[in-house]
Every structure is written in C-alpha cells, then in structure tokens.
Amino acid sequence: MRVISGSARGRRLKGPPSNATRPMADKIKGALFNALLSLGVEPDRILDLYAGTGSIGIEALSRGGAWADFVEQGRDQARVIRVNLESTGFADRSRVHQSSVKAFLGTRREPYDIVILDPPYADPDILQTLRAVG
C-alpha cells in the first residue's frame, strides 16, 4: 500500500494491524481520485470516515488537500493512521478522531469539501450514517 500521486508519491503506508481492516486497493484509489479530478473536484477539507489505515485521506492530502479529519473507532487502526500521517509529513494538516462514526457525526460542526466513506462490509448503521452525512 502506497501513496499514488502528489507530494508524498511513492511513500509506503503501514498496513492494517489485523485482517479486520481491508484497505482500498491502490488501483481503485487511483480511479476514485481520477474521477474526482475529471469532475473538477479538488478537495480542500476532507472527512475520511471508517478511515482504517488513512490511505484515502492521505492520498487527498498528498494531492493538495489542506486539512483532513480521520474517524476510526479501532484503537490499533487509529494508531496506524497516526504513524502513516507522521511518515508522510501530514500530521500537522490532520486530526485522527478515535470515535464511532455515529458519535463523531453527532458533534461535527466543520464543513467539508468531500466526505469519503469506506465502511465495513457488514455495517448495520450505514444507512443512518449516509443520512447523517447528507
């Protein structure tokens, strides 16, 4: 797993601490950002929900994003995100929230240019999360 493009291009990212986290494949991540670029979307403030390893939000920061909030409930996964942010030099342009997505969305106040969701396959709260994000 690596950063595909931008200022941190080619940097390797620490993988998930367990099999419970399944990071988005680099090929799919690249297609996502190419699609956003083709639509003229240049995210400045990013919200990465169910962040896992942080690879999607880190990719957005590498491509010029000014700020990213990462929301991840798992303690070990949140630690991996922090390590990846330090190793890519983006720790000062981000914050990791170790929290459930539901709890975070109940308290958020900041506007975001793009919200990224990569939830677990069997998340029973995904419809409620989508409604909360708007």
mmCIF file of N, CA and C in Angstrom:
data_model
loop_
_atom_site.group_PDB
_atom_site.id
_atom_site.type_symbol
_atom_site.label_atom_id
_atom_site.label_comp_id
_atom_site.label_asym_id
_atom_site.label_seq_id
_atom_site.Cartn_x
_atom_site.Cartn_y
_atom_site.Cartn_z
ATOM 1 N N MET A 1 0.852 -1.165 0.000
ATOM 2 C CA MET A 1 0.000 0.000 0.000
ATOM 3 C C MET A 1 0.902 1.235 0.000
ATOM 4 N N ARG A 2 0.551 2.195 -0.868
ATOM 5 C CA ARG A 2 1.404 3.366 -1.031
ATOM 6 C C ARG A 2 0.566 4.576 -1.411
ATOM 7 N N VAL A 3 1.195 5.749 -1.369
ATOM 8 C CA VAL A 3 0.576 6.975 -1.864
ATOM 9 C C VAL A 3 0.839 7.005 -3.362
ATOM 10 N N ILE A 4 -0.203 7.225 -4.152
ATOM 11 C CA ILE A 4 -0.113 7.111 -5.605
ATOM 12 C C ILE A 4 0.427 8.365 -6.273
ATOM 13 N N SER A 5 -0.003 9.539 -5.801
ATOM 14 C CA SER A 5 0.335 10.772 -6.511
ATOM 15 C C SER A 5 0.545 11.914 -5.524
ATOM 16 N N GLY A 6 1.079 13.006 -6.018
ATOM 17 C CA GLY A 6 1.223 14.208 -5.208
ATOM 18 C C GLY A 6 2.546 14.284 -4.470
ATOM 19 N N SER A 7 2.567 15.111 -3.438
ATOM 20 C CA SER A 7 3.808 15.410 -2.722
ATOM 21 C C SER A 7 4.403 14.215 -1.984
ATOM 22 N N ALA A 8 3.583 13.242 -1.627
ATOM 23 C CA ALA A 8 4.077 12.048 -0.919
ATOM 24 C C ALA A 8 4.099 10.820 -1.828
ATOM 25 N N ARG A 9 4.060 11.055 -3.120
ATOM 26 C CA ARG A 9 4.008 9.963 -4.097
ATOM 27 C C ARG A 9 5.088 8.910 -3.823
ATOM 28 N N GLY A 10 4.649 7.652 -3.860
ATOM 29 C CA GLY A 10 5.557 6.534 -3.689
ATOM 30 C C GLY A 10 5.828 6.134 -2.253
ATOM 31 N N ARG A 11 5.405 6.944 -1.295
ATOM 32 C CA ARG A 11 5.638 6.594 0.110
ATOM 33 C C ARG A 11 4.803 5.373 0.484
ATOM 34 N N ARG A 12 5.443 4.439 1.136
ATOM 35 C CA ARG A 12 4.741 3.249 1.619
ATOM 36 C C ARG A 12 3.986 3.600 2.894
ATOM 37 N N LEU A 13 2.801 3.015 3.020
ATOM 38 C CA LEU A 13 1.986 3.223 4.207
ATOM 39 C C LEU A 13 1.956 1.937 5.018
ATOM 40 N N LYS A 14 1.918 2.096 6.316
ATOM 41 C CA LYS A 14 1.809 0.945 7.218
ATOM 42 C C LYS A 14 0.456 0.291 6.985
ATOM 43 N N GLY A 15 0.454 -1.010 6.959
ATOM 44 C CA GLY A 15 -0.774 -1.759 6.714
ATOM 45 C C GLY A 15 -1.620 -1.914 7.958
ATOM 46 N N PRO A 16 -2.765 -2.549 7.792
ATOM 47 C CA PRO A 16 -3.684 -2.725 8.910
ATOM 48 C C PRO A 16 -3.103 -3.658 9.969
ATOM 49 N N PRO A 17 -3.483 -3.425 11.240
ATOM 50 C CA PRO A 17 -2.975 -4.263 12.318
ATOM 51 C C PRO A 17 -3.605 -5.651 12.357
ATOM 52 N N SER A 18 -4.703 -5.832 11.636
ATOM 53 C CA SER A 18 -5.376 -7.136 11.628
ATOM 54 C C SER A 18 -6.109 -7.311 10.306
ATOM 55 N N ASN A 19 -6.668 -8.476 10.126
ATOM 56 C CA ASN A 19 -7.453 -8.744 8.921
ATOM 57 C C ASN A 19 -8.820 -8.073 8.955
ATOM 58 N N ALA A 20 -9.169 -7.449 10.071
ATOM 59 C CA ALA A 20 -10.469 -6.786 10.183
ATOM 60 C C ALA A 20 -10.538 -5.538 9.310
ATOM 61 N N THR A 21 -9.388 -4.956 8.996
ATOM 62 C CA THR A 21 -9.333 -3.768 8.145
ATOM 63 C C THR A 21 -8.892 -4.182 6.757
ATOM 64 N N ARG A 22 -9.630 -3.745 5.741
ATOM 65 C CA ARG A 22 -9.286 -4.071 4.355
ATOM 66 C C ARG A 22 -9.110 -2.763 3.595
ATOM 67 N N PRO A 23 -7.872 -2.331 3.432
ATOM 68 C CA PRO A 23 -7.618 -1.058 2.746
ATOM 69 C C PRO A 23 -8.067 -1.091 1.288
ATOM 70 N N MET A 24 -8.475 0.068 0.786
ATOM 71 C CA MET A 24 -8.839 0.184 -0.619
ATOM 72 C C MET A 24 -7.597 -0.073 -1.471
ATOM 73 N N ALA A 25 -7.747 -0.891 -2.496
ATOM 74 C CA ALA A 25 -6.628 -1.203 -3.387
ATOM 75 C C ALA A 25 -6.145 0.066 -4.085
ATOM 76 N N ASP A 26 -4.837 0.135 -4.337
ATOM 77 C CA ASP A 26 -4.252 1.312 -4.992
ATOM 78 C C ASP A 26 -4.925 1.612 -6.325
ATOM 79 N N LYS A 27 -5.255 0.580 -7.077
ATOM 80 C CA LYS A 27 -5.882 0.768 -8.391
ATOM 81 C C LYS A 27 -7.244 1.458 -8.252
ATOM 82 N N ILE A 28 -8.022 1.039 -7.276
ATOM 83 C CA ILE A 28 -9.345 1.640 -7.047
ATOM 84 C C ILE A 28 -9.194 3.057 -6.507
ATOM 85 N N LYS A 29 -8.243 3.240 -5.601
ATOM 86 C CA LYS A 29 -7.986 4.574 -5.048
ATOM 87 C C LYS A 29 -7.598 5.543 -6.165
ATOM 88 N N GLY A 30 -6.750 5.098 -7.070
ATOM 89 C CA GLY A 30 -6.354 5.937 -8.201
ATOM 90 C C GLY A 30 -7.533 6.286 -9.084
ATOM 91 N N ALA A 31 -8.404 5.302 -9.343
ATOM 92 C CA ALA A 31 -9.592 5.545 -10.167
ATOM 93 C C ALA A 31 -10.525 6.549 -9.492
ATOM 94 N N LEU A 32 -10.678 6.444 -8.176
ATOM 95 C CA LEU A 32 -11.524 7.383 -7.430
ATOM 96 C C LEU A 32 -11.018 8.814 -7.596
ATOM 97 N N PHE A 33 -9.731 9.023 -7.390
ATOM 98 C CA PHE A 33 -9.190 10.380 -7.482
ATOM 99 C C PHE A 33 -9.154 10.891 -8.914
ATOM 100 N N ASN A 34 -8.946 10.023 -9.878
ATOM 101 C CA ASN A 34 -9.015 10.443 -11.284
ATOM 102 C C ASN A 34 -10.429 10.871 -11.651
ATOM 103 N N ALA A 35 -11.437 10.153 -11.133
ATOM 104 C CA ALA A 35 -12.830 10.525 -11.388
ATOM 105 C C ALA A 35 -13.146 11.882 -10.763
ATOM 106 N N LEU A 36 -12.706 12.100 -9.530
ATOM 107 C CA LEU A 36 -12.936 13.394 -8.878
ATOM 108 C C LEU A 36 -12.277 14.526 -9.658
ATOM 109 N N LEU A 37 -11.048 14.296 -10.101
ATOM 110 C CA LEU A 37 -10.322 15.301 -10.873
ATOM 111 C C LEU A 37 -11.037 15.616 -12.180
ATOM 112 N N SER A 38 -11.562 14.584 -12.844
ATOM 113 C CA SER A 38 -12.259 14.803 -14.119
ATOM 114 C C SER A 38 -13.543 15.602 -13.933
ATOM 115 N N LEU A 39 -14.106 15.563 -12.727
ATOM 116 C CA LEU A 39 -15.310 16.342 -12.420
ATOM 117 C C LEU A 39 -14.969 17.738 -11.896
ATOM 118 N N GLY A 40 -13.685 18.030 -11.794
ATOM 119 C CA GLY A 40 -13.262 19.336 -11.303
ATOM 120 C C GLY A 40 -13.275 19.458 -9.794
ATOM 121 N N VAL A 41 -13.385 18.333 -9.094
ATOM 122 C CA VAL A 41 -13.407 18.348 -7.633
ATOM 123 C C VAL A 41 -11.972 18.345 -7.118
ATOM 124 N N GLU A 42 -11.625 19.395 -6.397
ATOM 125 C CA GLU A 42 -10.310 19.488 -5.769
ATOM 126 C C GLU A 42 -10.535 19.680 -4.278
ATOM 127 N N PRO A 43 -10.610 18.574 -3.545
ATOM 128 C CA PRO A 43 -10.953 18.674 -2.126
ATOM 129 C C PRO A 43 -9.917 19.431 -1.312
ATOM 130 N N ASP A 44 -10.392 20.404 -0.552
ATOM 131 C CA ASP A 44 -9.535 21.191 0.321
ATOM 132 C C ASP A 44 -9.637 20.656 1.754
ATOM 133 N N ARG A 45 -10.875 20.424 2.200
ATOM 134 C CA ARG A 45 -11.132 19.857 3.530
ATOM 135 C C ARG A 45 -11.791 18.502 3.336
ATOM 136 N N ILE A 46 -11.158 17.477 3.896
ATOM 137 C CA ILE A 46 -11.576 16.101 3.664
ATOM 138 C C ILE A 46 -12.003 15.465 4.980
ATOM 139 N N LEU A 47 -13.081 14.706 4.924
ATOM 140 C CA LEU A 47 -13.520 13.894 6.059
ATOM 141 C C LEU A 47 -13.454 12.445 5.617
ATOM 142 N N ASP A 48 -12.605 11.664 6.265
ATOM 143 C CA ASP A 48 -12.408 10.252 5.941
ATOM 144 C C ASP A 48 -13.036 9.424 7.057
ATOM 145 N N LEU A 49 -14.250 8.922 6.793
ATOM 146 C CA LEU A 49 -14.977 8.113 7.768
ATOM 147 C C LEU A 49 -14.623 6.643 7.592
ATOM 148 N N TYR A 50 -14.615 5.903 8.702
ATOM 149 C CA TYR A 50 -14.173 4.497 8.688
ATOM 150 C C TYR A 50 -12.777 4.455 8.065
ATOM 151 N N ALA A 51 -11.878 5.275 8.564
ATOM 152 C CA ALA A 51 -10.608 5.571 7.899
ATOM 153 C C ALA A 51 -9.643 4.394 7.787
ATOM 154 N N GLY A 52 -9.744 3.395 8.629
ATOM 155 C CA GLY A 52 -8.875 2.220 8.508
ATOM 156 C C GLY A 52 -7.407 2.558 8.673
ATOM 157 N N THR A 53 -6.658 2.594 7.580
ATOM 158 C CA THR A 53 -5.232 2.944 7.612
ATOM 159 C C THR A 53 -5.002 4.414 7.270
ATOM 160 N N GLY A 54 -6.056 5.105 6.840
ATOM 161 C CA GLY A 54 -5.938 6.511 6.461
ATOM 162 C C GLY A 54 -5.489 6.731 5.035
ATOM 163 N N SER A 55 -5.394 5.672 4.252
ATOM 164 C CA SER A 55 -4.795 5.800 2.916
ATOM 165 C C SER A 55 -5.576 6.721 1.984
ATOM 166 N N ILE A 56 -6.889 6.776 2.109
ATOM 167 C CA ILE A 56 -7.673 7.618 1.196
ATOM 168 C C ILE A 56 -7.491 9.099 1.547
ATOM 169 N N GLY A 57 -7.638 9.429 2.812
ATOM 170 C CA GLY A 57 -7.434 10.814 3.227
ATOM 171 C C GLY A 57 -6.005 11.278 3.013
ATOM 172 N N ILE A 58 -5.047 10.395 3.227
ATOM 173 C CA ILE A 58 -3.641 10.738 2.988
ATOM 174 C C ILE A 58 -3.409 11.004 1.507
ATOM 175 N N GLU A 59 -4.038 10.215 0.656
ATOM 176 C CA GLU A 59 -3.929 10.455 -0.790
ATOM 177 C C GLU A 59 -4.463 11.847 -1.130
ATOM 178 N N ALA A 60 -5.593 12.228 -0.529
ATOM 179 C CA ALA A 60 -6.168 13.556 -0.780
ATOM 180 C C ALA A 60 -5.225 14.663 -0.297
ATOM 181 N N LEU A 61 -4.606 14.476 0.858
ATOM 182 C CA LEU A 61 -3.637 15.463 1.353
ATOM 183 C C LEU A 61 -2.431 15.550 0.427
ATOM 184 N N SER A 62 -1.963 14.415 -0.042
ATOM 185 C CA SER A 62 -0.815 14.393 -0.948
ATOM 186 C C SER A 62 -1.110 15.135 -2.242
ATOM 187 N N ARG A 63 -2.366 15.117 -2.652
ATOM 188 C CA ARG A 63 -2.772 15.772 -3.897
ATOM 189 C C ARG A 63 -3.169 17.228 -3.681
ATOM 190 N N GLY A 64 -2.867 17.783 -2.512
ATOM 191 C CA GLY A 64 -3.076 19.209 -2.301
ATOM 192 C C GLY A 64 -4.137 19.592 -1.297
ATOM 193 N N GLY A 65 -4.793 18.627 -0.684
ATOM 194 C CA GLY A 65 -5.786 18.947 0.335
ATOM 195 C C GLY A 65 -5.151 19.710 1.489
ATOM 196 N N ALA A 66 -5.893 20.657 2.053
ATOM 197 C CA ALA A 66 -5.349 21.487 3.134
ATOM 198 C C ALA A 66 -5.516 20.841 4.502
ATOM 199 N N TRP A 67 -6.588 20.071 4.693
ATOM 200 C CA TRP A 67 -6.894 19.506 6.013
ATOM 201 C C TRP A 67 -7.700 18.230 5.840
ATOM 202 N N ALA A 68 -7.460 17.264 6.724
ATOM 203 C CA ALA A 68 -8.261 16.039 6.733
ATOM 204 C C ALA A 68 -8.548 15.625 8.165
ATOM 205 N N ASP A 69 -9.794 15.245 8.391
ATOM 206 C CA ASP A 69 -10.192 14.615 9.644
ATOM 207 C C ASP A 69 -10.403 13.140 9.348
ATOM 208 N N PHE A 70 -9.792 12.290 10.169
ATOM 209 C CA PHE A 70 -9.908 10.845 10.029
ATOM 210 C C PHE A 70 -10.709 10.323 11.208
ATOM 211 N N VAL A 71 -11.750 9.539 10.936
ATOM 212 C CA VAL A 71 -12.567 8.974 12.003
ATOM 213 C C VAL A 71 -12.445 7.458 11.944
ATOM 214 N N GLU A 72 -11.949 6.888 13.020
ATOM 215 C CA GLU A 72 -11.750 5.442 13.108
ATOM 216 C C GLU A 72 -11.987 5.012 14.543
ATOM 217 N N GLN A 73 -12.855 4.047 14.724
ATOM 218 C CA GLN A 73 -13.214 3.603 16.064
ATOM 219 C C GLN A 73 -12.124 2.748 16.710
ATOM 220 N N GLY A 74 -11.468 1.920 15.931
ATOM 221 C CA GLY A 74 -10.487 0.993 16.490
ATOM 222 C C GLY A 74 -9.215 1.679 16.957
ATOM 223 N N ARG A 75 -8.786 1.349 18.169
ATOM 224 C CA ARG A 75 -7.579 1.956 18.743
ATOM 225 C C ARG A 75 -6.343 1.639 17.908
ATOM 226 N N ASP A 76 -6.174 0.366 17.533
ATOM 227 C CA ASP A 76 -4.996 -0.026 16.753
ATOM 228 C C ASP A 76 -4.996 0.623 15.374
ATOM 229 N N GLN A 77 -6.167 0.700 14.739
ATOM 230 C CA GLN A 77 -6.263 1.342 13.426
ATOM 231 C C GLN A 77 -5.959 2.833 13.532
ATOM 232 N N ALA A 78 -6.471 3.489 14.571
ATOM 233 C CA ALA A 78 -6.196 4.920 14.766
ATOM 234 C C ALA A 78 -4.694 5.147 14.948
ATOM 235 N N ARG A 79 -4.035 4.233 15.637
ATOM 236 C CA ARG A 79 -2.582 4.335 15.819
ATOM 237 C C ARG A 79 -1.864 4.217 14.470
ATOM 238 N N VAL A 80 -2.309 3.302 13.619
ATOM 239 C CA VAL A 80 -1.713 3.135 12.288
ATOM 240 C C VAL A 80 -1.886 4.414 11.472
ATOM 241 N N ILE A 81 -3.057 5.037 11.548
ATOM 242 C CA ILE A 81 -3.290 6.293 10.819
ATOM 243 C C ILE A 81 -2.291 7.353 11.281
ATOM 244 N N ARG A 82 -2.108 7.468 12.583
ATOM 245 C CA ARG A 82 -1.158 8.467 13.113
ATOM 246 C C ARG A 82 0.264 8.200 12.614
ATOM 247 N N VAL A 83 0.669 6.939 12.606
ATOM 248 C CA VAL A 83 2.002 6.578 12.098
ATOM 249 C C VAL A 83 2.117 6.959 10.627
ATOM 250 N N ASN A 84 1.073 6.660 9.838
ATOM 251 C CA ASN A 84 1.101 6.985 8.407
ATOM 252 C C ASN A 84 1.117 8.489 8.165
ATOM 253 N N LEU A 85 0.414 9.240 8.982
ATOM 254 C CA LEU A 85 0.429 10.702 8.844
ATOM 255 C C LEU A 85 1.808 11.267 9.175
ATOM 256 N N GLU A 86 2.435 10.736 10.202
ATOM 257 C CA GLU A 86 3.795 11.175 10.553
ATOM 258 C C GLU A 86 4.776 10.846 9.431
ATOM 259 N N SER A 87 4.691 9.634 8.900
ATOM 260 C CA SER A 87 5.671 9.210 7.891
ATOM 261 C C SER A 87 5.505 9.945 6.562
ATOM 262 N N THR A 88 4.314 10.465 6.301
ATOM 263 C CA THR A 88 4.090 11.211 5.061
ATOM 264 C C THR A 88 4.220 12.720 5.263
ATOM 265 N N GLY A 89 4.369 13.157 6.505
ATOM 266 C CA GLY A 89 4.528 14.581 6.785
ATOM 267 C C GLY A 89 3.226 15.352 6.857
ATOM 268 N N PHE A 90 2.108 14.651 7.052
ATOM 269 C CA PHE A 90 0.805 15.323 7.064
ATOM 270 C C PHE A 90 0.175 15.422 8.454
ATOM 271 N N ALA A 91 0.916 15.105 9.494
ATOM 272 C CA ALA A 91 0.352 15.132 10.842
ATOM 273 C C ALA A 91 -0.128 16.527 11.235
ATOM 274 N N ASP A 92 0.525 17.564 10.712
ATOM 275 C CA ASP A 92 0.147 18.936 11.065
ATOM 276 C C ASP A 92 -1.034 19.458 10.249
ATOM 277 N N ARG A 93 -1.503 18.669 9.292
ATOM 278 C CA ARG A 93 -2.647 19.072 8.458
ATOM 279 C C ARG A 93 -3.818 18.112 8.626
ATOM 280 N N SER A 94 -3.875 17.477 9.812
ATOM 281 C CA SER A 94 -4.897 16.454 10.003
ATOM 282 C C SER A 94 -5.170 16.224 11.481
ATOM 283 N N ARG A 95 -6.236 15.499 11.712
ATOM 284 C CA ARG A 95 -6.560 15.075 13.070
ATOM 285 C C ARG A 95 -7.209 13.710 12.993
ATOM 286 N N VAL A 96 -6.806 12.834 13.901
ATOM 287 C CA VAL A 96 -7.388 11.497 13.985
ATOM 288 C C VAL A 96 -8.355 11.493 15.157
ATOM 289 N N HIS A 97 -9.593 11.121 14.882
ATOM 290 C CA HIS A 97 -10.630 11.034 15.910
ATOM 291 C C HIS A 97 -10.887 9.557 16.162
ATOM 292 N N GLN A 98 -10.491 9.068 17.340
ATOM 293 C CA GLN A 98 -10.796 7.682 17.681
ATOM 294 C C GLN A 98 -12.190 7.681 18.282
ATOM 295 N N SER A 99 -13.150 7.376 17.427
ATOM 296 C CA SER A 99 -14.552 7.508 17.788
ATOM 297 C C SER A 99 -15.385 6.695 16.816
ATOM 298 N N SER A 100 -16.585 6.369 17.223
ATOM 299 C CA SER A 100 -17.507 5.785 16.249
ATOM 300 C C SER A 100 -17.917 6.893 15.283
ATOM 301 N N VAL A 101 -18.244 6.506 14.078
ATOM 302 C CA VAL A 101 -18.692 7.485 13.084
ATOM 303 C C VAL A 101 -19.963 8.169 13.572
ATOM 304 N N LYS A 102 -20.849 7.395 14.139
ATOM 305 C CA LYS A 102 -22.117 7.942 14.633
ATOM 306 C C LYS A 102 -21.872 9.031 15.684
ATOM 307 N N ALA A 103 -20.997 8.771 16.637
ATOM 308 C CA ALA A 103 -20.701 9.765 17.677
ATOM 309 C C ALA A 103 -20.043 11.005 17.078
ATOM 310 N N PHE A 104 -19.107 10.809 16.163
ATOM 311 C CA PHE A 104 -18.427 11.950 15.543
ATOM 312 C C PHE A 104 -19.410 12.818 14.774
ATOM 313 N N LEU A 105 -20.265 12.193 13.974
ATOM 314 C CA LEU A 105 -21.214 12.966 13.169
ATOM 315 C C LEU A 105 -22.211 13.726 14.033
ATOM 316 N N GLY A 106 -22.456 13.235 15.242
ATOM 317 C CA GLY A 106 -23.356 13.924 16.158
ATOM 318 C C GLY A 106 -22.766 15.202 16.729
ATOM 319 N N THR A 107 -21.443 15.368 16.609
ATOM 320 C CA THR A 107 -20.791 16.545 17.192
ATOM 321 C C THR A 107 -20.067 17.415 16.171
ATOM 322 N N ARG A 108 -19.996 17.009 14.924
ATOM 323 C CA ARG A 108 -19.201 17.762 13.937
ATOM 324 C C ARG A 108 -19.858 19.100 13.619
ATOM 325 N N ARG A 109 -19.026 20.076 13.345
ATOM 326 C CA ARG A 109 -19.513 21.414 13.009
ATOM 327 C C ARG A 109 -18.862 21.951 11.740
ATOM 328 N N GLU A 110 -17.708 21.397 11.374
ATOM 329 C CA GLU A 110 -16.947 21.919 10.244
ATOM 330 C C GLU A 110 -17.555 21.490 8.916
ATOM 331 N N PRO A 111 -17.490 22.362 7.909
ATOM 332 C CA PRO A 111 -17.900 21.951 6.557
ATOM 333 C C PRO A 111 -16.740 21.219 5.873
ATOM 334 N N TYR A 112 -17.074 20.295 4.999
ATOM 335 C CA TYR A 112 -16.062 19.544 4.251
ATOM 336 C C TYR A 112 -16.365 19.634 2.765
ATOM 337 N N ASP A 113 -15.313 19.632 1.964
ATOM 338 C CA ASP A 113 -15.473 19.621 0.511
ATOM 339 C C ASP A 113 -15.814 18.228 0.010
ATOM 340 N N ILE A 114 -15.287 17.228 0.695
ATOM 341 C CA ILE A 114 -15.553 15.854 0.296
ATOM 342 C C ILE A 114 -15.573 14.969 1.537
ATOM 343 N N VAL A 115 -16.525 14.047 1.543
ATOM 344 C CA VAL A 115 -16.635 13.060 2.613
ATOM 345 C C VAL A 115 -16.441 11.692 1.981
ATOM 346 N N ILE A 116 -15.490 10.948 2.513
ATOM 347 C CA ILE A 116 -15.178 9.627 1.988
ATOM 348 C C ILE A 116 -15.619 8.594 3.009
ATOM 349 N N LEU A 117 -16.384 7.616 2.540
ATOM 350 C CA LEU A 117 -16.821 6.526 3.409
ATOM 351 C C LEU A 117 -16.361 5.211 2.808
ATOM 352 N N ASP A 118 -15.663 4.424 3.588
ATOM 353 C CA ASP A 118 -15.276 3.079 3.179
ATOM 354 C C ASP A 118 -15.575 2.157 4.358
ATOM 355 N N PRO A 119 -16.884 1.938 4.607
ATOM 356 C CA PRO A 119 -17.293 1.210 5.812
ATOM 357 C C PRO A 119 -17.043 -0.295 5.708
ATOM 358 N N PRO A 120 -17.090 -0.956 6.858
ATOM 359 C CA PRO A 120 -17.019 -2.421 6.843
ATOM 360 C C PRO A 120 -18.171 -2.984 6.013
ATOM 361 N N TYR A 121 -17.953 -4.146 5.437
ATOM 362 C CA TYR A 121 -18.979 -4.756 4.587
ATOM 363 C C TYR A 121 -20.309 -4.932 5.309
ATOM 364 N N ALA A 122 -20.268 -5.325 6.549
ATOM 365 C CA ALA A 122 -21.496 -5.661 7.267
ATOM 366 C C ALA A 122 -21.864 -4.596 8.296
ATOM 367 N N ASP A 123 -21.752 -3.334 7.943
ATOM 368 C CA ASP A 123 -22.070 -2.260 8.880
ATOM 369 C C ASP A 123 -23.582 -2.070 8.949
ATOM 370 N N PRO A 124 -24.188 -2.392 10.093
ATOM 371 C CA PRO A 124 -25.641 -2.258 10.206
ATOM 372 C C PRO A 124 -26.114 -0.803 10.249
ATOM 373 N N ASP A 125 -25.208 0.136 10.500
ATOM 374 C CA ASP A 125 -25.585 1.544 10.633
ATOM 375 C C ASP A 125 -25.306 2.375 9.385
ATOM 376 N N ILE A 126 -24.979 1.748 8.266
ATOM 377 C CA ILE A 126 -24.542 2.516 7.097
ATOM 378 C C ILE A 126 -25.631 3.450 6.567
ATOM 379 N N LEU A 127 -26.877 3.019 6.543
ATOM 380 C CA LEU A 127 -27.946 3.906 6.056
ATOM 381 C C LEU A 127 -28.111 5.116 6.965
ATOM 382 N N GLN A 128 -28.031 4.893 8.251
ATOM 383 C CA GLN A 128 -28.113 6.001 9.206
ATOM 384 C C GLN A 128 -26.924 6.949 9.012
ATOM 385 N N THR A 129 -25.753 6.407 8.757
ATOM 386 C CA THR A 129 -24.564 7.232 8.521
ATOM 387 C C THR A 129 -24.743 8.082 7.274
ATOM 388 N N LEU A 130 -25.239 7.483 6.208
ATOM 389 C CA LEU A 130 -25.452 8.229 4.964
ATOM 390 C C LEU A 130 -26.443 9.368 5.161
ATOM 391 N N ARG A 131 -27.482 9.131 5.927
ATOM 392 C CA ARG A 131 -28.454 10.200 6.206
ATOM 393 C C ARG A 131 -27.803 11.329 7.007
ATOM 394 N N ALA A 132 -26.954 10.969 7.963
ATOM 395 C CA ALA A 132 -26.305 11.977 8.807
ATOM 396 C C ALA A 132 -25.318 12.827 8.019
ATOM 397 N N VAL A 133 -24.638 12.209 7.053
ATOM 398 C CA VAL A 133 -23.679 12.942 6.229
ATOM 399 C C VAL A 133 -24.408 13.890 5.296
ATOM 400 N N GLY A 134 -25.584 13.469 4.857
ATOM 401 C CA GLY A 134 -26.389 14.317 3.979
ATOM 402 C C GLY A 134 -26.058 14.085 2.570
#
